[in-house]
Amino acid sequence: MPAAVDQAALQELILSTSGVEEFLDELVQLAASGGAVSCGITVRVDDRVRTVVSSDELASRADEVQYAQGEGPCLEAVRTGLVVESADLVGDDRWSGYRTFAVLQGVRSVLSTPMTAGGDTFGALNLYSPHPNAFGDGARERAERWAQQASGAVGVALRLAERTRWGQQMSQALTSRTVIDQAIGIVMAQQRCSAADAFGILRTASQGRNVKLRAIAADIVEAVGGRDGT
């Protein structure tokens, strides 16, 4: 079973690692220590699930096959927000496609603990053992504490990634707006019309050619730039 949670050790781990990825890698190694246990962390991003870190190849394979099958304890923990356990997959009648593969890989017992942030479940910390009934008294409590630590780190990383993506989208939107404004100015000069009329011309061309407005604007700006450069 996973080693007991040592808050001092966790604090030292947080302070000694240089980034989220390194912290999570050390965390799953620490969670897997103290027994024949493998550990993986699953997260859901844009309605897709993936393993962000695992203690070994067994944990990685045990996670990945669930994504391919669309079923399994870690996916159930992510969907329901509840701790999901299988004391012995050999006698478990759930997740038939996943169970067969996992047993062939040597997995007998599984414990998946949801990771949450702001009341939303976005992932799970998964523990795998080659022994049946590996997660006895106290294992759930320890796994929940590991999941809480992982939730904090992964939650921050996901929020930063979301902000970065939002910033990229905003930058793209501003770039598009600049190109469109340039095209409007060109059409105004060529047609001697108002900005509203110029925009209407661009929009009509976009709809008539079934091409995005930005693409129409970019073509106009590029054409004028090419002529200026000749």
Tab-separated table of C-alpha atoms in Angstrom:
chain	number	residue	atom	x	y	z
A	1	MET	CA	0.000	0.000	0.000
A	2	PRO	CA	1.165	3.596	-0.484
A	3	ALA	CA	3.432	5.105	2.108
A	4	ALA	CA	1.887	7.143	4.881
A	5	VAL	CA	1.537	10.815	4.075
A	6	ASP	CA	4.303	12.842	5.668
A	7	GLN	CA	3.302	16.515	5.489
A	8	ALA	CA	6.876	17.637	6.198
A	9	ALA	CA	8.133	15.457	3.341
A	10	LEU	CA	5.476	16.879	1.023
A	11	GLN	CA	6.401	20.440	1.978
A	12	GLU	CA	10.058	19.701	1.308
A	13	LEU	CA	9.062	18.125	-2.022
A	14	ILE	CA	7.130	21.229	-3.064
A	15	LEU	CA	10.025	23.520	-2.136
A	16	SER	CA	12.733	21.391	-3.735
A	17	THR	CA	11.139	20.819	-7.149
A	18	SER	CA	11.497	23.365	-9.931
A	19	GLY	CA	8.124	22.966	-11.660
A	20	VAL	CA	4.747	21.263	-11.739
A	21	GLU	CA	5.904	18.379	-13.935
A	22	GLU	CA	8.852	17.570	-11.682
A	23	PHE	CA	6.671	17.906	-8.580
A	24	LEU	CA	4.051	15.493	-9.932
A	25	ASP	CA	6.688	12.997	-11.025
A	26	GLU	CA	8.185	13.022	-7.541
A	27	LEU	CA	4.706	12.828	-6.006
A	28	VAL	CA	3.675	9.650	-7.843
A	29	GLN	CA	7.028	8.077	-7.020
A	30	LEU	CA	6.488	8.942	-3.370
A	31	ALA	CA	2.902	7.665	-3.455
A	32	ALA	CA	4.072	4.393	-5.011
A	33	SER	CA	6.873	3.873	-2.501
A	34	GLY	CA	6.556	1.622	0.508
A	35	GLY	CA	5.095	-1.327	-1.365
A	36	ALA	CA	4.527	-2.999	-4.722
A	37	VAL	CA	2.230	-0.251	-5.998
A	38	SER	CA	2.136	1.705	-9.243
A	39	CYS	CA	0.674	5.186	-9.443
A	40	GLY	CA	-0.661	7.347	-12.266
A	41	ILE	CA	-2.455	10.687	-12.472
A	42	THR	CA	-5.275	11.164	-14.967
A	43	VAL	CA	-6.643	14.592	-15.942
A	44	ARG	CA	-9.534	15.694	-18.143
A	45	VAL	CA	-8.866	18.599	-20.512
A	46	ASP	CA	-11.320	19.709	-23.208
A	47	ASP	CA	-13.462	16.614	-22.592
A	48	ARG	CA	-10.464	14.349	-23.185
A	49	VAL	CA	-8.654	12.321	-20.542
A	50	ARG	CA	-4.945	11.665	-20.468
A	51	THR	CA	-2.183	10.551	-18.103
A	52	VAL	CA	0.046	13.440	-17.123
A	53	VAL	CA	2.518	11.425	-15.064
A	54	SER	CA	3.016	7.829	-13.879
A	55	SER	CA	5.415	6.042	-11.573
A	56	ASP	CA	6.173	3.283	-14.086
A	57	GLU	CA	5.143	1.672	-17.363
A	58	LEU	CA	2.505	-0.513	-15.701
A	59	ALA	CA	0.603	2.489	-14.369
A	60	SER	CA	0.823	4.172	-17.766
A	61	ARG	CA	-0.540	1.113	-19.603
A	62	ALA	CA	-3.254	0.529	-17.007
A	63	ASP	CA	-4.404	4.132	-17.466
A	64	GLU	CA	-4.178	4.242	-21.251
A	65	VAL	CA	-6.224	1.099	-21.883
A	66	GLN	CA	-9.119	2.688	-19.998
A	67	TYR	CA	-9.084	5.643	-22.377
A	68	ALA	CA	-9.127	3.288	-25.359
A	69	GLN	CA	-11.958	1.179	-23.893
A	70	GLY	CA	-13.915	4.151	-22.557
A	71	GLU	CA	-14.352	2.418	-19.199
A	72	GLY	CA	-12.459	1.626	-16.029
A	73	PRO	CA	-12.026	2.715	-12.406
A	74	CYS	CA	-10.120	5.949	-13.089
A	75	LEU	CA	-12.668	7.091	-15.690
A	76	GLU	CA	-15.480	6.253	-13.284
A	77	ALA	CA	-13.776	8.248	-10.522
A	78	VAL	CA	-13.421	11.242	-12.879
A	79	ARG	CA	-17.055	10.995	-14.030
A	80	THR	CA	-18.634	10.459	-10.626
A	81	GLY	CA	-16.262	12.323	-8.306
A	82	LEU	CA	-16.253	9.254	-6.035
A	83	VAL	CA	-13.497	6.925	-4.872
A	84	VAL	CA	-13.589	3.749	-6.975
A	85	GLU	CA	-11.967	0.529	-5.780
A	86	SER	CA	-11.624	-3.015	-7.027
A	87	ALA	CA	-10.241	-5.374	-4.397
A	88	ASP	CA	-9.632	-8.063	-7.021
A	89	LEU	CA	-10.219	-7.536	-10.745
A	90	VAL	CA	-10.311	-11.282	-11.321
A	91	GLY	CA	-13.674	-11.558	-9.555
A	92	ASP	CA	-14.973	-8.115	-10.504
A	93	ASP	CA	-17.765	-8.033	-13.105
A	94	ARG	CA	-17.333	-4.332	-13.972
A	95	TRP	CA	-15.459	-2.888	-16.968
A	96	SER	CA	-15.184	-6.172	-18.882
A	97	GLY	CA	-12.964	-4.837	-21.685
A	98	TYR	CA	-10.587	-3.077	-19.338
A	99	ARG	CA	-10.549	-5.822	-16.707
A	100	THR	CA	-9.294	-8.513	-19.102
A	101	PHE	CA	-6.383	-6.392	-20.278
A	102	ALA	CA	-5.449	-5.208	-16.779
A	103	VAL	CA	-5.343	-8.735	-15.365
A	104	LEU	CA	-3.159	-9.876	-18.269
A	105	GLN	CA	-0.803	-7.024	-17.387
A	106	GLY	CA	-0.612	-8.302	-13.821
A	107	VAL	CA	-2.955	-5.825	-12.112
A	108	ARG	CA	-5.161	-7.361	-9.440
A	109	SER	CA	-6.386	-4.454	-7.297
A	110	VAL	CA	-7.073	-0.816	-8.121
A	111	LEU	CA	-7.859	2.320	-6.138
A	112	SER	CA	-8.829	5.505	-8.017
A	113	THR	CA	-9.316	8.713	-6.034
A	114	PRO	CA	-10.868	11.792	-7.681
A	115	MET	CA	-8.979	15.081	-7.838
A	116	THR	CA	-11.085	18.218	-7.513
A	117	ALA	CA	-10.754	21.982	-7.672
A	118	GLY	CA	-13.517	24.441	-6.898
A	119	GLY	CA	-15.988	21.603	-6.478
A	120	ASP	CA	-15.309	20.200	-9.959
A	121	THR	CA	-13.645	16.840	-10.584
A	122	PHE	CA	-10.964	17.153	-13.248
A	123	GLY	CA	-8.864	14.046	-12.703
A	124	ALA	CA	-7.964	11.042	-10.579
A	125	LEU	CA	-4.984	9.588	-8.769
A	126	ASN	CA	-4.797	5.877	-9.572
A	127	LEU	CA	-3.036	3.172	-7.579
A	128	TYR	CA	-2.441	-0.301	-9.027
A	129	SER	CA	-1.172	-3.442	-7.306
A	130	PRO	CA	-0.327	-6.947	-8.558
A	131	HIS	CA	-1.801	-8.317	-5.328
A	132	PRO	CA	-5.503	-8.704	-4.483
A	133	ASN	CA	-6.846	-6.749	-1.504
A	134	ALA	CA	-3.759	-4.526	-1.546
A	135	PHE	CA	-5.540	-1.444	-0.254
A	136	GLY	CA	-6.620	-2.221	3.265
A	137	ASP	CA	-7.554	-0.042	6.233
A	138	GLY	CA	-6.314	3.503	5.903
A	139	ALA	CA	-5.377	3.206	2.220
A	140	ARG	CA	-8.293	5.351	1.103
A	141	GLU	CA	-7.432	8.117	3.544
A	142	ARG	CA	-3.812	8.150	2.389
A	143	ALA	CA	-4.844	8.093	-1.268
A	144	GLU	CA	-7.237	10.983	-0.672
A	145	ARG	CA	-4.411	13.033	0.848
A	146	TRP	CA	-2.149	12.257	-2.085
A	147	ALA	CA	-4.973	13.288	-4.425
A	148	GLN	CA	-5.439	16.555	-2.542
A	149	GLN	CA	-1.762	17.372	-2.995
A	150	ALA	CA	-1.922	16.494	-6.682
A	151	SER	CA	-5.156	18.474	-7.088
A	152	GLY	CA	-3.509	21.653	-5.913
A	153	ALA	CA	-0.553	21.356	-8.283
A	154	VAL	CA	-2.512	20.116	-11.312
A	155	GLY	CA	-5.314	22.618	-10.695
A	156	VAL	CA	-2.851	25.514	-10.791
A	157	ALA	CA	-1.202	24.106	-13.925
A	158	LEU	CA	-4.555	23.721	-15.716
A	159	ARG	CA	-5.629	27.246	-14.780
A	160	LEU	CA	-2.350	28.637	-16.081
A	161	ALA	CA	-2.736	26.624	-19.286
A	162	GLU	CA	-6.301	27.892	-19.696
A	163	ARG	CA	-5.171	31.486	-19.184
A	164	THR	CA	-2.362	31.011	-21.682
A	165	ARG	CA	-4.795	29.583	-24.226
A	166	TRP	CA	-7.235	32.429	-23.558
A	167	GLY	CA	-4.415	34.890	-24.078
A	168	GLN	CA	-3.450	33.216	-27.352
A	169	GLN	CA	-7.053	33.337	-28.536
A	170	MET	CA	-7.273	37.009	-27.597
A	171	SER	CA	-4.047	37.717	-29.476
A	172	GLN	CA	-5.393	35.932	-32.539
A	173	ALA	CA	-8.657	37.857	-32.293
A	174	LEU	CA	-6.801	41.175	-32.036
A	175	THR	CA	-4.633	40.266	-35.024
A	176	SER	CA	-7.726	39.401	-37.037
A	177	ARG	CA	-9.347	42.671	-36.057
A	178	THR	CA	-6.253	44.620	-37.168
A	179	VAL	CA	-6.228	42.936	-40.585
A	180	ILE	CA	-9.946	43.589	-41.033
A	181	ASP	CA	-9.530	47.242	-40.083
A	182	GLN	CA	-6.709	47.573	-42.602
A	183	ALA	CA	-8.860	46.023	-45.331
A	184	ILE	CA	-11.747	48.350	-44.472
A	185	GLY	CA	-9.407	51.325	-44.916
A	186	ILE	CA	-8.255	50.022	-48.290
A	187	VAL	CA	-11.830	49.470	-49.522
A	188	MET	CA	-12.831	52.941	-48.281
A	189	ALA	CA	-9.990	54.466	-50.314
A	190	GLN	CA	-10.727	52.410	-53.404
A	191	GLN	CA	-14.526	52.783	-53.371
A	192	ARG	CA	-14.645	56.215	-51.723
A	193	CYS	CA	-17.216	54.953	-49.247
A	194	SER	CA	-17.818	54.988	-45.487
A	195	ALA	CA	-16.358	52.472	-43.049
A	196	ALA	CA	-19.785	50.864	-42.637
A	197	ASP	CA	-20.170	50.473	-46.392
A	198	ALA	CA	-16.646	49.085	-46.702
A	199	PHE	CA	-17.338	46.521	-44.017
A	200	GLY	CA	-20.568	45.595	-45.834
A	201	ILE	CA	-18.587	44.987	-49.016
A	202	LEU	CA	-16.177	42.714	-47.171
A	203	ARG	CA	-18.990	40.803	-45.490
A	204	THR	CA	-20.850	40.337	-48.795
A	205	ALA	CA	-17.668	38.997	-50.408
A	206	SER	CA	-17.128	36.670	-47.452
A	207	GLN	CA	-20.650	35.260	-47.656
A	208	GLY	CA	-20.645	35.022	-51.437
A	209	ARG	CA	-17.349	33.124	-51.558
A	210	ASN	CA	-18.034	31.176	-48.348
A	211	VAL	CA	-14.686	32.323	-47.002
A	212	LYS	CA	-14.000	33.748	-43.553
A	213	LEU	CA	-14.020	37.529	-43.328
A	214	ARG	CA	-10.470	37.588	-41.993
A	215	ALA	CA	-9.237	35.599	-45.016
A	216	ILE	CA	-10.919	38.053	-47.399
A	217	ALA	CA	-9.351	40.976	-45.515
A	218	ALA	CA	-5.915	39.322	-45.478
A	219	ASP	CA	-6.047	38.798	-49.260
A	220	ILE	CA	-6.876	42.476	-49.807
A	221	VAL	CA	-4.106	43.675	-47.493
A	222	GLU	CA	-1.589	41.319	-49.070
A	223	ALA	CA	-2.574	42.368	-52.591
A	224	VAL	CA	-2.127	46.048	-51.800
A	225	GLY	CA	1.131	45.395	-49.970
A	226	GLY	CA	2.426	43.452	-52.973
A	227	ARG	CA	1.624	46.270	-55.344
A	228	ASP	CA	3.250	48.809	-53.025
A	229	GLY	CA	6.367	46.682	-52.913
A	230	THR	CA	6.703	46.451	-56.720
